[in-house]
Amino acid sequence: MKTILIANRGEIARRIARTCRARGIRVVAVYSEADQDMPFVREADVAVAIGPPPVAQSYLNIDAIIQAAKKTGADAIHPGYGLLSENATFARKVEEAGLVLIGPRPDVIERMGDKVTARRTMAEAGVPVVPGTEGGVSGEEEALAEAERIGYPVMIKASAGGGGIGMQVCRTPDELKKAFATVQAKAKAYFGDSAVFLERLIERPRHVEVQVAADSQGNTVHLFERECSVQRRNQKVVEECLSPSIRPETRERLSDAAVRAAKAVGYTGVGTVEFLVDEQERIYFLEMNTRLQVEHPVTEMVTGQDLVDWQLDIAEGKPLPLRQQEIKARGHAVEYRIYAEDPTTFLPSPGTIHAMTVPEGEGIRVDAGVEAGNVVTPFYDPMIAKLIVGGPTRETVLEKSRAALEMFRVEGIRTNLPLLRALLDHPEFVEGRYDTQLLQHFQMDGGIRR
Amino acid sequence: MKTIQANMAGTVLQVLVKPGDEVKSGQDVVILESMKMEIPIAAEADGKVKSVPVEIGSFVGEGDVLVELE
C-alpha cells in the first residue's frame, strides 16, 4: 500500500496518519467544512473537502469518500472508529471500487453488527452470553416459566426497543406478573411491535474487553484485556490495561473466550470482544467491535506494540508480527478521555479553544485532535483528546496521572478535566475496585466538590 | 417581550410549540442537538408563543432566539 485515505477526523485521523508516515505511506485526509482548520487536515499529504458539517453530508457520505480515494490514487481506506467503521454497505462499496478496506470482511461486520445474530453465533461457539430467551415470549405463563429457568432478577425488554425505553427489572414472579402487560403495551405504543423477551439482569457489572488480532493465514491472538467500567451515559471515560480487579483465572477465561469468538466468525484484522463480568466473575459476551477502539493506546503501552501497524500488515496479507507466547504485558497504563463538556452535568460545551497546554514526559502520551485556536463545533463527538499514562505499576501510573492532569490545560471551553482530577482521589477508583456504577457513586459522594 | 434562547450552539432537532400556544415555565419548547446529544430547551416563564424564528435543521449559536413570547 502506497497511499491510504483516512475516512475519519480529529485525534484518530492524526494517530492513523502517524503510523502511515512511519511506513512511508502517503496520507489522504477527507474533511467537512467545519474541520478545515483542524490539525489532521493540515498534516495530511493531500486533503479533500467532502461536504458540509453534518456527518450525513460529509463523513458518512460513502460516494464522496470513495470518489476522493479514486481521485487521489489511494489503494486503501482506513475507517478509524465510529462513523463508517462498522458499516457493511460501506465495506462492500469500497471493495467494489477495487480498494482495500482496513478492517474485517463486510459479511463479518454485518454479522457482528446485528445483536441477535452476534449472540446466537457466540452461544453456538461456546462463548458465554447473558442468559435469556432466544426469541420473544408470547404470554405471562411462558414469561414466568422462562424467568424460572433464567433466574431472577430478570429484565423484560421490547424486542424492537432501544435506548432504555420499554425495559423493566423484575426481581420476583409477582413483579414480573405486574410488569408484563405494561411492557408489552409500551412496546406496542413506542415501537409498533408488542414482542418482548427476557434476559437476566447482571447487577453491578464490570465492563471488560479483550483486544484480538487475526491475519488472513488463520492466526488469531489476544493482546490482553482492558477495564472500561468508568462510564457516563454508557460512554467510556477512563480505561485501564490490565484490569485492576479481575482474578488471573478470569483473565484467562476472558482471553480464551475472545479468541474463540474471533475464530467463530472468521475474523481478520484487529478487533475487540466486549464482556460483562459479574460479582462472582462470571463472564458474558456483550458485543464485538470490528474496528480499532478509542482506548487502543493503553494496550499499545503495555504490550509495546503499534496496533495500527498490525492493521496495515494484516491488510497487506502479511502474517501477524508476533505469536501468542511472544506477546507480553509489562506494567500498567491508564487512558483519560478529555471531553468538551461540563464536568458535573456532562452537557456539551462547544466553543473556541483559546489556549491549550499538554503534559509531556516519559510514559505520557497525548493523542489530541485539536490545538489552540481551533473551534470545537457542535457537529461531532465531544472527545477532543486522550491522555495515556504508563508505568511499571498501577500506583506509579496514578501518581504520574495526577501531575499530568494538573499540567493539562484547555482554556475557552469547559472540559471534564476537573472530574478526571477528582476521580484520582476517589477511594473506589484508587483501590481499583469499581464497576460501571463508579461515576454515579462518585457524583453521589459530592463529585468534583470533594 | 420575553424570548427563549439557545444555551449552546447546536442544530434544531425538534420544535415543540407553534405561534398561539400557551407555554408554562419549565416546559420544553425546542430540542437541540449538540455533540451527538439531545439538549431540551425549556421556557423560563409562562407566556403565549408569538413566533418561532427557527425550524428543524436550523443551526443556532449560543444566545440565539429560539422562541418569542408575547
XYZ file of C-alpha atoms in Angstrom:
520
model
C 0.000 0.000 0.000
C 1.403 3.373 -1.065
C -1.484 5.752 -0.321
C -4.147 5.452 2.377
C -7.250 7.591 2.713
C -8.358 8.095 6.305
C -12.165 8.322 6.427
C -12.277 9.946 9.842
C -11.403 13.126 11.726
C -9.817 14.511 14.902
C -7.391 12.601 17.067
C -7.846 9.198 15.421
C -7.153 10.584 11.939
C -3.878 12.031 13.266
C -2.985 8.825 15.094
C -3.510 6.649 11.993
C -1.533 9.128 9.868
C 1.418 8.852 12.265
C 1.861 5.126 11.621
C 1.275 5.585 7.877
C 4.085 8.170 7.748
C 6.414 5.863 9.691
C 5.820 3.237 6.972
C 6.384 5.757 4.180
C 2.724 5.710 3.151
C 1.124 8.862 1.682
C -1.876 10.084 3.702
C -5.117 11.449 2.240
C -7.437 13.281 4.650
C -11.098 13.971 3.959
C -12.815 16.775 5.853
C -16.062 18.673 6.251
C -16.357 22.457 6.007
C -16.382 22.635 9.825
C -12.967 20.958 10.067
C -10.876 22.875 7.523
C -8.620 24.417 10.215
C -8.071 21.190 12.151
C -4.547 19.758 12.525
C -5.432 16.431 10.848
C -6.251 18.290 7.613
C -3.106 20.432 7.610
C -0.819 17.492 8.392
C -2.086 15.223 5.589
C -0.185 14.916 2.299
C -3.443 15.574 0.437
C -6.751 16.833 1.868
C -10.101 16.606 0.092
C -13.205 18.569 1.144
C -16.215 16.225 1.111
C -19.150 18.342 2.207
C -20.967 20.476 4.779
C -20.577 19.981 8.562
C -23.384 17.477 9.361
C -21.928 13.936 9.247
C -24.685 12.660 6.951
C -23.466 15.093 4.295
C -19.720 14.586 4.796
C -18.132 11.855 6.942
C -20.996 9.435 6.225
C -21.171 10.305 2.525
C -19.930 6.986 1.110
C -19.859 8.071 -2.536
C -17.930 11.287 -1.817
C -15.331 9.374 0.200
C -14.820 6.668 -2.443
C -14.603 9.334 -5.124
C -11.931 11.159 -3.090
C -9.982 7.885 -2.774
C -10.082 7.278 -6.515
C -9.198 10.851 -7.378
C -6.138 10.829 -5.104
C -4.935 7.380 -6.162
C -5.437 5.757 -2.747
C -5.027 1.950 -2.528
C -6.813 1.571 0.782
C -9.227 3.281 3.185
C -8.816 3.305 6.969
C -12.191 3.995 8.606
C -10.926 4.658 12.180
C -13.668 4.203 14.792
C -17.304 5.386 14.805
C -18.657 6.976 11.568
C -18.411 4.347 8.749
C -16.096 1.929 10.580
C -18.775 -0.715 11.199
C -20.895 -0.075 8.123
C -21.079 -3.230 5.962
C -22.520 -1.311 2.979
C -19.508 0.990 3.019
C -17.151 -2.010 3.263
C -18.831 -3.603 0.212
C -18.702 -0.405 -1.841
C -15.007 0.046 -1.020
C -14.359 -3.499 -2.256
C -16.440 -2.946 -5.390
C -14.383 0.159 -6.137
C -11.280 -2.051 -6.170
C -9.915 -0.605 -2.933
C -8.861 -2.285 0.310
C -10.841 -1.557 3.456
C -8.610 -1.791 6.515
C -10.839 -3.988 8.654
C -12.648 -7.335 8.536
C -14.682 -8.611 5.586
C -18.125 -6.991 5.022
C -20.064 -10.154 5.983
C -18.222 -10.297 9.343
C -19.035 -6.625 10.047
C -22.663 -7.388 9.224
C -22.927 -10.490 11.399
C -21.418 -8.814 14.447
C -23.479 -5.648 13.895
C -26.763 -7.487 14.421
C -27.248 -8.160 18.150
C -29.404 -11.272 17.738
C -27.117 -12.904 15.144
C -23.996 -11.998 17.130
C -25.465 -13.505 20.299
C -26.517 -16.708 18.509
C -23.132 -17.094 16.784
C -21.338 -16.702 20.110
C -23.599 -19.111 22.006
C -23.013 -21.726 19.280
C -19.246 -21.211 19.564
C -19.406 -21.857 23.302
C -18.833 -18.219 24.294
C -20.978 -17.390 27.359
C -23.834 -14.929 26.705
C -26.275 -13.290 29.141
C -28.908 -15.980 29.898
C -32.210 -15.117 28.239
C -34.998 -16.250 25.925
C -33.777 -16.809 22.399
C -36.935 -15.407 20.801
C -39.899 -13.459 22.108
C -42.219 -14.650 24.848
C -45.912 -14.518 23.958
C -47.734 -14.597 27.291
C -47.428 -14.217 31.036
C -47.364 -18.005 31.688
C -44.483 -18.501 29.298
C -42.641 -15.494 30.749
C -42.935 -16.875 34.292
C -41.661 -20.295 33.221
C -38.753 -18.756 31.284
C -37.832 -16.450 34.184
C -37.673 -19.504 36.464
C -35.228 -21.112 34.039
C -33.086 -17.958 33.534
C -33.021 -16.978 37.219
C -34.136 -13.707 38.874
C -33.634 -10.782 38.666
C -34.677 -10.574 35.021
C -35.192 -7.713 32.591
C -38.226 -7.615 30.304
C -37.229 -5.872 27.105
C -39.112 -4.821 23.976
C -37.640 -6.820 21.071
C -37.797 -3.768 18.803
C -36.660 -1.408 21.562
C -33.551 0.558 22.298
C -32.212 3.424 24.359
C -33.621 2.047 27.601
C -37.266 2.512 26.563
C -39.548 -0.469 27.208
C -37.283 -2.097 29.772
C -38.287 -3.229 33.250
C -36.374 -5.010 36.023
C -38.306 -7.776 37.832
C -36.886 -9.317 40.996
C -39.764 -11.715 41.813
C -42.517 -13.614 39.916
C -45.009 -11.098 41.386
C -43.109 -8.151 39.905
C -42.952 -9.978 36.578
C -46.736 -10.555 36.600
C -47.312 -6.854 37.279
C -44.848 -5.602 34.672
C -45.506 -7.994 31.790
C -48.621 -6.390 30.283
C -47.259 -2.864 30.831
C -44.033 -3.548 28.945
C -45.976 -5.286 26.139
C -48.250 -2.225 25.834
C -45.279 0.162 25.866
C -43.505 -1.920 23.224
C -46.635 -1.687 21.041
C -47.013 2.079 21.624
C -43.361 3.047 21.079
C -42.149 0.536 18.510
C -45.384 -0.740 16.903
C -44.472 -4.284 17.956
C -45.586 -5.864 21.232
C -42.921 -8.615 21.146
C -40.893 -8.803 24.367
C -38.077 -11.043 25.584
C -36.407 -11.805 28.907
C -32.774 -11.520 29.908
C -31.081 -11.991 33.274
C -30.126 -8.677 34.892
C -26.396 -8.580 35.557
C -26.070 -6.482 38.697
C -23.135 -4.130 39.251
C -21.299 -5.432 36.184
C -17.780 -4.576 35.176
C -17.171 -3.835 31.517
C -14.034 -5.664 30.435
C -12.965 -6.127 26.829
C -10.285 -8.168 25.112
C -8.127 -6.942 22.232
C -7.799 -9.560 19.498
C -5.990 -9.686 16.166
C -6.234 -12.191 13.316
C -4.479 -12.488 9.962
C -5.622 -13.998 6.681
C -3.468 -17.101 7.302
C -5.739 -18.186 10.155
C -3.627 -16.987 13.114
C -5.675 -15.431 15.911
C -4.199 -13.935 19.099
C -5.298 -11.751 22.016
C -3.426 -8.748 23.450
C -4.908 -8.921 26.952
C -7.898 -7.062 28.341
C -8.912 -3.500 29.116
C -11.032 -2.426 32.071
C -13.640 0.086 30.825
C -16.113 0.438 33.712
C -15.669 4.194 34.222
C -18.612 5.330 32.093
C -21.222 8.052 31.834
C -24.299 7.629 29.587
C -22.875 4.221 28.578
C -19.835 6.004 27.160
C -16.357 5.241 28.444
C -14.336 7.927 30.252
C -11.297 6.087 31.671
C -9.779 2.773 30.543
C -7.020 0.651 32.031
C -4.774 -2.138 30.846
C -4.664 -4.591 32.566
C -7.904 -4.680 34.563
C -7.026 -3.978 38.220
C -9.821 -6.093 39.662
C -10.160 -9.461 37.937
C -8.520 -12.696 39.081
C -5.810 -14.283 36.884
C -8.118 -17.210 36.007
C -10.825 -14.765 34.913
C -8.274 -13.029 32.703
C -7.524 -16.375 31.104
C -11.201 -17.246 30.605
C -11.815 -13.831 29.001
C -8.947 -14.084 26.540
C -9.833 -17.697 25.656
C -13.463 -16.719 25.016
C -12.391 -13.715 22.924
C -10.092 -15.780 20.701
C -12.860 -18.384 20.317
C -15.282 -15.584 19.364
C -12.929 -14.155 16.735
C -12.304 -17.600 15.245
C -16.025 -18.404 15.204
C -16.720 -15.521 12.822
C -13.563 -15.931 10.734
C -12.304 -12.568 11.911
C -9.429 -10.759 10.212
C -7.867 -7.517 11.429
C -7.747 -6.050 14.926
C -10.966 -6.153 16.913
C -12.384 -6.066 20.396
C -14.656 -8.517 22.170
C -16.614 -6.832 24.963
C -17.797 -8.711 28.058
C -19.728 -8.044 31.232
C -18.139 -9.511 34.348
C -20.448 -10.005 37.356
C -19.630 -10.019 41.076
C -18.817 -13.741 41.001
C -16.599 -13.053 37.946
C -18.863 -14.962 35.597
C -18.337 -13.573 32.100
C -20.931 -12.738 29.422
C -20.351 -11.753 25.788
C -21.720 -8.265 25.110
C -20.659 -7.387 21.563
C -17.767 -7.411 19.171
C -16.323 -4.147 17.811
C -14.974 -4.893 14.358
C -12.529 -1.963 14.248
C -9.807 -0.087 16.125
C -11.017 1.009 19.562
C -10.721 4.539 21.045
C -8.835 3.076 24.017
C -6.341 1.014 21.986
C -3.343 3.106 23.243
C -3.400 1.517 26.737
C -2.874 -1.878 25.094
C -0.105 -0.398 22.945
C 1.673 0.981 26.002
C 1.506 -2.267 27.973
C 2.450 -4.573 25.086
C 4.848 -2.212 23.298
C 3.010 -2.826 20.016
C 1.563 -0.420 17.407
C -1.933 -1.707 16.616
C -2.332 0.436 13.501
C 0.903 -1.101 12.229
C -0.667 -4.522 12.864
C -3.788 -3.456 10.934
C -1.720 -2.416 7.937
C 0.295 -5.667 7.976
C -2.903 -7.717 8.095
C -4.486 -5.652 5.300
C -1.400 -6.319 3.149
C -1.890 -10.060 3.696
C 1.151 -10.459 5.947
C 1.125 -12.781 8.961
C 0.729 -11.304 12.465
C 4.033 -9.803 13.691
C 4.012 -11.899 16.902
C 2.854 -15.316 18.102
C 0.687 -15.548 21.219
C 3.562 -16.569 23.512
C 5.652 -13.604 22.283
C 3.020 -11.041 23.363
C 3.849 -9.811 26.859
C 2.137 -7.340 29.181
C 4.591 -5.107 31.040
C 3.483 -2.616 33.690
C 0.227 -0.689 33.618
C -1.454 2.042 31.550
C -4.492 4.271 32.012
C -6.271 6.412 29.405
C -8.290 9.506 30.289
C -10.679 10.865 27.667
C -10.842 14.655 27.616
C -14.382 15.706 26.693
C -15.583 19.208 25.803
C -18.352 19.101 28.380
C -19.375 20.382 31.779
C -17.640 18.187 34.396
C -20.749 18.000 36.596
C -23.772 17.950 34.281
C -21.932 16.266 31.346
C -23.647 18.771 29.000
C -21.663 19.633 25.841
C -19.517 22.759 25.749
C -18.730 23.773 22.167
C -16.621 26.904 21.609
C -13.149 28.210 20.760
C -10.032 26.847 22.434
C -8.015 29.960 23.334
C -5.061 28.153 24.854
C -4.016 24.571 25.433
C -1.114 23.070 27.376
C -0.496 19.335 27.205
C 1.687 17.370 29.603
C 4.920 15.768 28.410
C 7.320 13.245 29.850
C 8.307 9.619 29.984
C 5.301 7.318 29.908
C 2.985 10.166 28.912
C 1.201 10.157 25.561
C -1.333 12.727 24.397
C -3.456 11.955 21.329
C -5.207 15.272 20.669
C -7.462 16.204 17.786
C -7.347 19.935 18.459
C -4.906 22.736 19.262
C -5.132 26.329 20.474
C -7.214 28.445 18.079
C -9.471 25.572 16.953
C -13.235 25.818 17.245
C -14.889 22.806 18.869
C -18.082 22.657 16.842
C -21.379 21.113 17.957
C -21.434 18.713 14.973
C -19.280 15.883 16.289
C -18.378 13.813 19.313
C -17.265 15.877 22.357
C -13.976 13.980 22.796
C -11.117 16.362 21.950
C -8.091 14.492 23.294
C -6.849 11.452 25.174
C -4.176 11.364 27.856
C -2.477 7.997 28.235
C -0.121 7.361 31.146
C 2.030 4.274 31.549
C 4.454 2.979 34.173
C 5.749 -0.098 35.987
C 2.821 -0.373 38.459
C -0.745 0.947 38.733
C 0.298 3.008 41.770
C 3.089 4.815 39.898
C 0.725 5.393 36.955
C -1.905 7.054 39.174
C 0.782 9.217 40.785
C 2.086 10.325 37.397
C -1.508 10.844 36.192
C -2.188 13.351 38.982
C 0.732 15.505 37.837
C -0.122 15.089 34.138
C -3.793 16.048 34.604
C -2.718 19.040 36.679
C -0.484 20.172 33.791
C -3.204 19.596 31.163
C -4.935 22.930 30.475
C -7.669 23.785 27.987
C -8.901 27.406 28.031
C -12.050 28.794 26.374
C -14.378 25.803 26.726
C -15.445 23.638 29.660
C -13.860 20.195 29.845
C -14.125 17.180 32.138
C -10.531 17.703 33.376
C -11.760 18.684 36.895
C -13.724 15.411 37.037
C -10.711 13.349 35.973
C -8.521 15.057 38.586
C -11.073 14.468 41.340
C -11.571 10.847 40.285
C -7.936 10.214 41.227
C -8.900 10.966 44.848
C -11.926 8.667 44.871
C -11.209 5.572 47.004
C -13.102 3.104 44.746
C -11.029 4.187 41.748
C -7.725 4.431 43.620
C -8.181 0.936 45.061
C -9.131 -0.405 41.645
C -12.311 -1.984 42.990
C -15.078 -0.478 40.880
C -17.862 -1.374 38.471
C -19.986 0.543 35.953
C -21.718 2.388 38.835
C -18.471 4.189 39.751
C -19.268 7.623 38.268
C -22.745 7.562 39.828
C -21.246 6.785 43.247
C -18.670 9.493 42.663
C -21.360 12.102 41.884
C -23.413 10.996 44.915
C -20.347 11.402 47.135
C -20.107 15.055 46.124
C -18.392 14.677 42.733
C -15.782 17.268 41.901
C -16.577 19.330 45.018
C -14.885 16.743 47.240
C -41.194 40.852 25.128
C -39.724 37.654 26.542
C -37.581 35.327 24.479
C -36.299 31.769 24.878
C -32.656 31.458 23.818
C -30.274 28.643 22.973
C -27.884 27.957 25.874
C -25.310 26.435 23.497
C -24.550 26.107 19.810
C -26.342 23.288 18.030
C -28.804 22.132 15.396
C -32.568 22.303 15.922
C -33.817 18.717 16.121
C -37.448 19.351 17.105
C -39.749 22.357 17.546
C -42.413 21.507 20.129
C -44.534 24.700 20.030
C -46.186 26.917 17.420
C -47.431 30.533 17.428
C -50.520 30.889 19.624
C -49.563 28.066 22.038
C -49.583 28.780 25.765
C -46.373 27.617 27.438
C -45.597 27.144 31.123
C -42.287 27.794 32.841
C -40.187 24.618 32.683
C -41.954 23.263 29.586
C -39.639 22.055 26.785
C -40.120 24.135 23.629
C -37.230 23.127 21.374
C -34.838 20.151 21.273
C -31.309 20.989 20.130
C -28.671 18.536 19.066
C -25.140 19.360 20.099
C -22.148 16.997 20.041
C -24.370 13.967 19.412
C -26.538 14.795 22.453
C -30.152 15.904 22.630
C -30.499 19.104 24.663
C -34.080 20.099 25.604
C -34.602 23.861 25.893
C -37.331 24.873 28.345
C -39.298 28.098 28.793
C -38.188 30.098 31.834
C -41.542 31.854 32.234
C -45.229 31.342 31.343
C -46.454 33.006 28.164
C -48.081 32.808 24.761
C -45.876 31.981 21.753
C -45.634 34.955 19.364
C -43.221 33.464 16.856
C -40.718 30.664 16.328
C -37.834 32.058 14.235
C -36.135 28.634 13.833
C -37.111 25.418 12.113
C -35.943 21.809 12.160
C -32.381 21.706 10.852
C -31.580 25.360 11.662
C -28.103 25.900 13.097
C -28.135 28.198 16.115
C -25.365 29.805 18.165
C -25.311 30.345 21.925
C -27.777 33.137 22.776
C -29.773 32.922 19.546
C -33.530 33.373 19.954
C -35.493 30.133 19.509
C -38.965 31.272 20.565
C -40.516 34.737 21.122
C -43.260 35.086 23.718
C -45.907 37.840 23.735
